[in-house]
């Protein structure tokens, strides 16, 4: 990687990953599967408390297969967080489904349960059917208002898929994000809190769904010696080499969460006099603070000015996610909006939050940011 550049959230190996990769090489189970896939899945079920885990090539694939085993088909409506990354919702489109986006509230930045309820009430008042599922993102590692959202989904027979791609290690009342809904999905993409270079994992307490996801992820092959197919599946399984990295990474998850939280707290205290709003934790939740983010409350500066300033010092920063309903790719999709996602997108940024950052670097970055607010 480019030397001296400060990245948003670069990979941070724990130490044992290379040793485990060497074991994979010694066993020659480079592919297809192998014991590290099992070990990685076990590490995830032990950590999260979910009963079953299936390691896949990406979280995007995991969300797609989650929707598929829950019965989503062509033309089915699926609710989703509007303020999120496209990986949350691409799977809906892959299956021919129709996303309906629900905006955020300013308190959690995550899906607003009140908007969700009002969408449902409106449908019911007009005697229209409800979408079959909701894909809920826990943004930037902070829990959405999961208790309210689970309740609404249960009352209305809507399946809940938690996109916990960014929130591995975040909890509500001590219970892990990704384990509240019917199926949860974590990502191990390059800039997530843990990484396997690329990868995803699906968790559920339902054995039938876990088995079906495994089946679809391995080309929907029947149990025959020859290749027998009743359906067309996908080739989405994680390789043993990458699972070896994941197994090593899981050993340092708690340390990583702790450091991410320290980084957030240091930025927050450094920037406390600026007119900015940080993403707060809802009561009884514990976020992993994957990325430190804030929005600018007044017109004293703009995200672009801050991003350019940092860029000049070889520091990476970015705007917040652009809501799905503002993407041309979804110009024909429905949205239930209050413009909060749009407001956050226009005024917010993510700043470097890599767990190997030193305190003095965080202070340096904070000083550069402060300079952008001086008139
Ligand atoms: C990263 C991310 C994904 C996709 O993860 P991949 O493993 O890269 O497919 C999905 N949703 C959210 C919210 C993400 O941040």
Short mmCIF file of C-alpha atoms and ligand atoms in Angstrom, two decimals:
data_model
loop_
_atom_site.label_atom_id
_atom_site.label_comp_id
_atom_site.label_asym_id
_atom_site.label_seq_id
_atom_site.Cartn_x
_atom_site.Cartn_y
_atom_site.Cartn_z
CA UNK A 1 0.00 0.00 0.00
CA UNK A 2 1.05 3.57 -0.62
CA UNK A 3 3.53 4.54 2.08
CA UNK A 4 2.79 7.43 4.41
CA UNK A 5 -0.77 7.72 3.16
CA UNK A 6 -3.37 7.53 5.90
CA UNK A 7 -6.29 5.40 4.72
CA UNK A 8 -9.86 5.40 5.93
CA UNK A 9 -9.78 1.89 7.36
CA UNK A 10 -6.93 -0.27 6.03
CA UNK A 11 -6.48 -3.96 6.83
CA UNK A 12 -4.90 -4.64 10.23
CA UNK A 13 -3.64 -8.18 10.69
CA UNK A 14 -3.55 -9.67 14.16
CA UNK A 15 -0.47 -11.87 13.86
CA UNK A 16 -1.62 -15.47 13.38
CA UNK A 17 -3.14 -15.07 9.92
CA UNK A 18 0.07 -15.97 8.05
CA UNK A 19 0.66 -18.99 10.27
CA UNK A 20 -2.83 -20.28 9.46
CA UNK A 21 -2.31 -19.64 5.74
CA UNK A 22 0.89 -21.69 5.94
CA UNK A 23 -1.07 -24.53 7.51
CA UNK A 24 -3.50 -24.33 4.62
CA UNK A 25 -0.59 -24.55 2.18
CA UNK A 26 0.92 -27.50 4.02
CA UNK A 27 -2.37 -29.39 3.87
CA UNK A 28 -2.78 -28.34 0.19
CA UNK A 29 -6.43 -27.52 0.92
CA UNK A 30 -5.94 -24.27 -0.98
CA UNK A 31 -9.28 -25.09 -2.55
CA UNK A 32 -12.09 -25.76 -2.55
CA UNK A 33 -13.08 -25.94 1.09
CA UNK A 34 -11.10 -27.17 4.08
CA UNK A 35 -10.86 -27.08 7.85
CA UNK A 36 -10.35 -23.31 8.08
CA UNK A 37 -13.75 -22.63 6.56
CA UNK A 38 -15.20 -24.72 9.41
CA UNK A 39 -12.96 -23.01 11.97
CA UNK A 40 -13.90 -19.55 10.76
CA UNK A 41 -17.61 -20.38 10.81
CA UNK A 42 -17.22 -21.80 14.32
CA UNK A 43 -15.39 -18.67 15.49
CA UNK A 44 -18.32 -16.60 14.20
CA UNK A 45 -21.04 -18.71 15.81
CA UNK A 46 -19.13 -18.73 19.11
CA UNK A 47 -18.63 -14.98 19.04
CA UNK A 48 -22.10 -13.97 17.91
CA UNK A 49 -24.16 -16.68 19.56
CA UNK A 50 -25.87 -17.51 16.26
CA UNK A 51 -26.43 -21.24 15.73
CA UNK A 52 -25.22 -21.53 12.14
CA UNK A 53 -22.77 -19.64 9.94
CA UNK A 54 -21.95 -20.01 6.23
CA UNK A 55 -18.81 -18.34 4.87
CA UNK A 56 -19.20 -16.80 1.41
CA UNK A 57 -17.26 -14.78 -1.15
CA UNK A 58 -18.91 -11.46 -0.18
CA UNK A 59 -21.60 -10.01 2.07
CA UNK A 60 -23.41 -8.80 -1.05
CA UNK A 61 -23.76 -12.46 -2.08
CA UNK A 62 -24.86 -13.31 1.46
CA UNK A 63 -27.72 -10.81 1.37
CA UNK A 64 -28.78 -12.09 -2.03
CA UNK A 65 -28.87 -15.71 -0.81
CA UNK A 66 -30.61 -14.70 2.42
CA UNK A 67 -33.37 -13.09 0.34
CA UNK A 68 -33.51 -16.13 -1.92
CA UNK A 69 -33.99 -18.67 0.88
CA UNK A 70 -36.65 -16.44 2.41
CA UNK A 71 -38.54 -16.82 -0.84
CA UNK A 72 -37.95 -13.51 -2.57
CA UNK A 73 -38.68 -13.84 -6.27
CA UNK A 74 -39.14 -11.68 -9.29
CA UNK A 75 -41.38 -8.65 -8.69
CA UNK A 76 -41.49 -9.18 -4.91
CA UNK A 77 -41.21 -6.01 -2.88
CA UNK A 78 -38.43 -5.76 -0.31
CA UNK A 79 -38.01 -2.93 2.20
CA UNK A 80 -34.51 -1.63 2.81
CA UNK A 81 -32.54 1.09 4.54
CA UNK A 82 -32.19 4.02 2.15
CA UNK A 83 -29.04 5.47 3.70
CA UNK A 84 -26.60 2.63 3.07
CA UNK A 85 -24.06 1.07 0.70
CA UNK A 86 -25.36 -0.56 -2.47
CA UNK A 87 -24.22 -4.02 -1.31
CA UNK A 88 -27.21 -4.00 1.08
CA UNK A 89 -29.70 -3.90 -1.74
CA UNK A 90 -28.00 -5.20 -4.91
CA UNK A 91 -29.24 -8.70 -4.03
CA UNK A 92 -32.85 -7.52 -4.24
CA UNK A 93 -32.24 -6.43 -7.82
CA UNK A 94 -30.27 -9.59 -8.70
CA UNK A 95 -33.36 -11.63 -7.78
CA UNK A 96 -35.66 -9.36 -9.79
CA UNK A 97 -37.22 -7.91 -6.63
CA UNK A 98 -38.27 -4.33 -6.09
CA UNK A 99 -36.64 -2.36 -3.30
CA UNK A 100 -38.66 0.16 -1.31
CA UNK A 101 -36.34 2.46 0.60
CA UNK A 102 -37.00 3.76 4.10
CA UNK A 103 -35.10 6.83 5.28
CA UNK A 104 -33.22 7.36 8.55
CA UNK A 105 -33.78 9.36 11.72
CA UNK A 106 -31.26 11.92 12.85
CA UNK A 107 -30.86 10.26 16.24
CA UNK A 108 -29.56 6.89 15.05
CA UNK A 109 -28.76 7.79 11.41
CA UNK A 110 -30.22 4.33 10.79
CA UNK A 111 -33.63 3.30 9.47
CA UNK A 112 -36.37 5.27 11.20
CA UNK A 113 -38.88 2.83 12.78
CA UNK A 114 -41.56 5.54 12.73
CA UNK A 115 -41.24 5.89 8.97
CA UNK A 116 -41.36 2.11 8.62
CA UNK A 117 -44.54 1.98 10.70
CA UNK A 118 -46.15 4.81 8.76
CA UNK A 119 -45.35 3.07 5.47
CA UNK A 120 -47.04 -0.09 6.77
CA UNK A 121 -50.03 1.81 8.14
CA UNK A 122 -50.49 3.52 4.82
CA UNK A 123 -50.41 0.21 2.94
CA UNK A 124 -52.91 -1.31 5.34
CA UNK A 125 -55.23 1.68 5.14
CA UNK A 126 -55.30 1.21 1.38
CA UNK A 127 -55.76 -2.55 1.68
CA UNK A 128 -52.50 -3.23 -0.12
CA UNK A 129 -50.16 -6.13 0.59
CA UNK A 130 -46.92 -5.65 2.50
CA UNK A 131 -43.37 -6.37 1.35
CA UNK A 132 -42.09 -9.81 2.35
CA UNK A 133 -38.79 -8.74 3.86
CA UNK A 134 -36.71 -5.88 5.21
CA UNK A 135 -32.95 -5.49 4.76
CA UNK A 136 -31.82 -3.35 7.68
CA UNK A 137 -28.33 -1.83 7.82
CA UNK A 138 -26.49 -1.07 11.07
CA UNK A 139 -24.61 1.89 9.69
CA UNK A 140 -20.96 2.61 10.42
CA UNK A 141 -21.06 0.00 13.18
CA UNK A 142 -23.83 1.60 15.25
CA UNK A 143 -26.96 -0.39 16.04
CA UNK A 144 -30.24 0.70 14.51
CA UNK A 145 -33.28 0.87 16.83
CA UNK A 146 -33.39 -2.90 16.61
CA UNK A 147 -35.99 -3.53 19.30
CA UNK A 148 -38.64 -1.38 17.60
CA UNK A 149 -37.79 -2.71 14.16
CA UNK A 150 -37.94 -6.39 15.21
CA UNK A 151 -41.33 -5.71 16.80
CA UNK A 152 -42.74 -4.08 13.66
CA UNK A 153 -41.45 -6.92 11.47
CA UNK A 154 -42.91 -9.61 13.76
CA UNK A 155 -46.30 -7.90 13.96
CA UNK A 156 -46.50 -7.70 10.19
CA UNK A 157 -44.93 -11.02 9.15
CA UNK A 158 -42.02 -9.31 7.45
CA UNK A 159 -38.75 -11.26 7.39
CA UNK A 160 -35.82 -9.31 8.78
CA UNK A 161 -32.35 -9.54 7.26
CA UNK A 162 -29.73 -7.59 9.19
CA UNK A 163 -27.00 -6.11 7.05
CA UNK A 164 -24.36 -6.19 9.76
CA UNK A 165 -21.56 -5.79 7.19
CA UNK A 166 -20.21 -2.80 9.12
CA UNK A 167 -21.25 -3.76 12.62
CA UNK A 168 -19.49 -6.99 13.63
CA UNK A 169 -19.02 -6.72 17.40
CA UNK A 170 -21.79 -4.15 17.98
CA UNK A 171 -24.46 -5.11 20.50
CA UNK A 172 -27.86 -4.21 21.94
CA UNK A 173 -28.32 -5.36 25.57
CA UNK A 174 -25.23 -7.50 25.07
CA UNK A 175 -26.67 -9.37 22.07
CA UNK A 176 -24.71 -9.16 18.81
CA UNK A 177 -25.88 -7.23 15.76
CA UNK A 178 -26.85 -9.73 13.07
CA UNK A 179 -28.59 -12.08 15.51
CA UNK A 180 -31.89 -10.25 16.01
CA UNK A 181 -33.45 -10.89 12.64
CA UNK A 182 -34.10 -14.06 10.65
CA UNK A 183 -30.71 -13.91 8.94
CA UNK A 184 -27.67 -11.68 9.54
CA UNK A 185 -24.75 -10.92 7.23
CA UNK A 186 -21.21 -9.70 8.06
CA UNK A 187 -18.62 -8.47 5.57
CA UNK A 188 -14.86 -9.09 5.57
CA UNK A 189 -14.17 -6.74 2.69
CA UNK A 190 -10.82 -4.92 2.72
CA UNK A 191 -11.81 -1.89 4.77
CA UNK A 192 -14.18 -3.48 7.31
CA UNK A 193 -13.30 -3.85 10.98
CA UNK A 194 -11.89 -7.30 10.16
CA UNK A 195 -10.93 -8.45 6.70
CA UNK A 196 -10.21 -11.62 4.75
CA UNK A 197 -9.25 -9.40 1.77
CA UNK A 198 -12.79 -10.06 0.57
CA UNK A 199 -15.50 -12.18 2.09
CA UNK A 200 -18.82 -12.40 3.84
CA UNK A 201 -20.56 -14.66 6.30
CA UNK A 202 -24.23 -15.36 6.90
CA UNK A 203 -25.63 -16.30 10.31
CA UNK A 204 -29.00 -17.72 11.31
CA UNK A 205 -30.58 -19.94 13.96
CA UNK A 206 -32.55 -21.77 11.28
CA UNK A 207 -30.77 -24.92 10.06
CA UNK A 208 -32.97 -25.25 6.99
CA UNK A 209 -32.01 -21.76 5.79
CA UNK A 210 -28.31 -22.30 6.58
CA UNK A 211 -28.30 -25.56 4.60
CA UNK A 212 -30.14 -23.94 1.71
CA UNK A 213 -27.70 -21.03 1.61
CA UNK A 214 -24.81 -23.52 1.53
CA UNK A 215 -26.57 -25.39 -1.27
CA UNK A 216 -27.14 -22.29 -3.39
CA UNK A 217 -23.60 -21.05 -2.69
CA UNK A 218 -22.11 -24.28 -4.02
CA UNK A 219 -23.86 -24.37 -7.43
CA UNK A 220 -27.03 -26.09 -6.15
CA UNK A 221 -25.54 -29.50 -6.62
CA UNK A 222 -27.48 -32.63 -5.66
CA UNK A 223 -25.84 -35.36 -3.59
CA UNK A 224 -24.75 -37.53 -6.47
CA UNK A 225 -21.33 -38.59 -7.70
CA UNK A 226 -21.93 -36.87 -11.01
CA UNK A 227 -23.02 -33.22 -11.25
CA UNK A 228 -26.79 -33.24 -10.92
CA UNK A 229 -28.75 -29.98 -10.80
CA UNK A 230 -32.45 -29.42 -10.17
CA UNK A 231 -31.88 -25.67 -9.98
CA UNK A 232 -29.27 -23.16 -11.09
CA UNK A 233 -27.24 -22.04 -8.09
CA UNK A 234 -24.27 -19.75 -7.52
CA UNK A 235 -20.56 -20.15 -6.92
CA UNK A 236 -20.31 -18.03 -3.77
CA UNK A 237 -18.39 -20.07 -1.17
CA UNK A 238 -15.35 -18.64 0.64
CA UNK A 239 -11.98 -20.30 0.00
CA UNK A 240 -10.03 -22.04 2.73
CA UNK A 241 -7.12 -19.60 2.31
CA UNK A 242 -9.32 -16.61 3.04
CA UNK A 243 -11.03 -18.42 5.91
CA UNK A 244 -7.56 -18.89 7.44
CA UNK A 245 -7.15 -15.10 7.43
CA UNK A 246 -10.62 -14.72 8.94
CA UNK A 247 -9.81 -17.22 11.70
CA UNK A 248 -6.76 -15.16 12.64
CA UNK A 249 -8.73 -11.92 12.48
CA UNK A 250 -11.47 -13.18 14.82
CA UNK A 251 -8.83 -13.57 17.55
CA UNK A 252 -8.37 -9.79 17.67
CA UNK A 253 -11.96 -8.62 17.16
CA UNK A 254 -12.44 -7.37 20.72
CA UNK A 255 -9.17 -5.43 20.58
CA UNK A 256 -10.21 -3.89 17.27
CA UNK A 257 -13.61 -2.78 18.61
CA UNK A 258 -11.95 -1.28 21.65
CA UNK A 259 -9.42 0.65 19.55
CA UNK A 260 -12.11 1.88 17.11
CA UNK A 261 -14.02 3.22 20.10
CA UNK A 262 -10.93 4.92 21.51
CA UNK A 263 -10.30 6.53 18.13
CA UNK A 264 -13.86 7.85 18.03
CA UNK A 265 -13.61 9.23 21.57
CA UNK A 266 -10.33 10.96 20.84
CA UNK A 267 -11.70 12.62 17.67
CA UNK A 268 -14.85 13.61 19.54
CA UNK A 269 -12.90 15.34 22.29
CA UNK A 270 -10.49 16.97 19.81
CA UNK A 271 -13.37 18.33 17.70
CA UNK A 272 -15.72 19.17 20.56
CA UNK A 273 -15.77 22.93 19.91
CA UNK A 274 -16.76 22.61 16.27
CA UNK A 275 -20.35 22.88 14.99
CA UNK A 276 -20.50 19.17 14.12
CA UNK A 277 -22.79 16.31 15.06
CA UNK A 278 -21.51 12.79 15.68
CA UNK A 279 -23.42 9.57 15.30
CA UNK A 280 -24.60 8.74 18.82
CA UNK A 281 -25.20 5.34 20.33
CA UNK A 282 -28.81 4.50 21.12
CA UNK A 283 -29.55 3.49 24.75
CA UNK A 284 -28.24 0.03 25.72
CA UNK A 285 -26.27 -0.30 22.50
CA UNK A 286 -22.53 -0.65 22.08
CA UNK A 287 -21.20 0.27 18.65
CA UNK A 288 -18.01 -0.95 17.03
CA UNK A 289 -17.31 2.58 15.69
CA UNK A 290 -16.12 1.11 12.38
CA UNK A 291 -15.71 4.60 10.97
CA UNK A 292 -15.72 7.88 12.83
CA UNK A 293 -18.18 10.13 11.02
CA UNK A 294 -19.75 13.52 11.62
CA UNK A 295 -21.93 16.03 9.85
CA UNK A 296 -21.40 19.78 9.71
CA UNK A 297 -24.28 21.60 11.34
CA UNK A 298 -23.91 25.05 9.81
CA UNK A 299 -22.30 26.73 6.82
CA UNK A 300 -18.90 27.35 8.42
CA UNK A 301 -17.31 24.83 6.05
CA UNK A 302 -18.26 22.00 3.66
CA UNK A 303 -17.38 18.29 3.47
CA UNK A 304 -15.56 18.97 0.19
CA UNK A 305 -13.32 21.56 1.85
CA UNK A 306 -12.42 19.15 4.64
CA UNK A 307 -11.85 16.25 2.24
CA UNK A 308 -9.61 18.42 0.00
CA UNK A 309 -7.65 19.71 2.96
CA UNK A 310 -6.96 16.19 4.20
CA UNK A 311 -6.21 14.98 0.67
CA UNK A 312 -3.48 17.63 0.40
CA UNK A 313 -1.78 15.96 3.35
CA UNK A 314 -2.21 12.50 1.82
CA UNK A 315 -5.06 11.57 4.16
CA UNK A 316 -8.10 9.73 2.87
CA UNK A 317 -11.60 10.82 3.87
CA UNK A 318 -14.96 10.48 2.13
CA UNK A 319 -18.51 11.73 2.07
CA UNK A 320 -21.10 9.57 3.85
CA UNK A 321 -23.07 7.00 1.83
CA UNK A 322 -25.23 8.51 -0.86
CA UNK A 323 -28.80 7.32 -0.20
CA UNK A 324 -30.05 4.64 -2.58
CA UNK A 325 -33.10 6.71 -3.52
CA UNK A 326 -30.75 9.40 -4.89
CA UNK A 327 -28.91 6.91 -7.12
CA UNK A 328 -29.79 6.86 -10.82
CA UNK A 329 -29.65 3.07 -10.63
CA UNK A 330 -32.79 3.19 -8.46
CA UNK A 331 -34.57 6.08 -10.13
CA UNK A 332 -37.71 3.96 -10.53
CA UNK A 333 -37.82 2.66 -6.97
CA UNK A 334 -40.17 3.82 -4.24
CA UNK A 335 -38.86 5.68 -1.23
CA UNK A 336 -40.39 6.69 2.08
CA UNK A 337 -38.29 9.72 2.87
CA UNK A 338 -37.90 12.51 5.40
CA UNK A 339 -34.71 13.80 3.74
CA UNK A 340 -32.48 12.93 6.71
CA UNK A 341 -30.28 10.62 4.63
CA UNK A 342 -29.93 13.34 2.03
CA UNK A 343 -29.04 15.91 4.67
CA UNK A 344 -26.40 13.61 6.16
CA UNK A 345 -24.98 12.82 2.72
CA UNK A 346 -24.68 16.51 1.86
CA UNK A 347 -23.12 17.57 5.14
CA UNK A 348 -21.25 14.55 6.47
CA UNK A 349 -17.86 12.89 6.15
CA UNK A 350 -16.00 9.79 7.31
CA UNK A 351 -12.49 10.29 8.63
CA UNK A 352 -9.58 7.86 9.03
CA UNK A 353 -10.42 5.23 11.61
CA UNK A 354 -7.89 2.45 11.03
CA UNK A 355 -7.08 0.57 14.22
CA UNK A 356 -3.34 0.97 13.68
CA UNK A 357 -3.64 4.79 13.77
CA UNK A 358 -1.67 6.40 16.56
CA UNK A 359 -3.10 9.02 18.88
CA UNK A 360 -0.71 11.64 17.54
CA UNK A 361 -1.98 11.01 14.00
CA UNK A 362 -5.56 11.46 15.18
CA UNK A 363 -4.58 14.77 16.79
CA UNK A 364 -2.82 15.83 13.60
CA UNK A 365 -5.89 14.97 11.48
CA UNK A 366 -8.12 16.78 13.98
CA UNK A 367 -5.95 19.91 13.75
CA UNK A 368 -6.28 19.90 9.96
CA UNK A 369 -10.05 19.55 10.26
CA UNK A 370 -10.21 22.42 12.77
CA UNK A 371 -8.35 24.64 10.33
CA UNK A 372 -11.19 24.16 7.82
CA UNK A 373 -13.61 25.75 10.28
CA UNK A 374 -11.54 28.86 10.93
CA UNK A 375 -12.69 31.94 9.11
C1 LIG B 1 -19.36 -3.44 2.83
C2 LIG B 1 -20.81 -3.47 2.88
C3 LIG B 1 -21.56 -4.43 2.19
C4 LIG B 1 -20.99 -5.40 1.22
O1 LIG B 1 -19.99 -6.18 1.65
P1 LIG B 1 -19.12 -7.00 0.59
O2 LIG B 1 -18.53 -8.07 1.43
O3 LIG B 1 -18.11 -6.05 0.04
O4 LIG B 1 -20.03 -7.53 -0.45
C5 LIG B 1 -22.93 -4.45 2.35
N1 LIG B 1 -23.55 -3.53 3.11
C6 LIG B 1 -22.87 -2.59 3.78
C7 LIG B 1 -23.63 -1.64 4.64
C8 LIG B 1 -21.49 -2.50 3.66
O5 LIG B 1 -20.84 -1.51 4.28
#
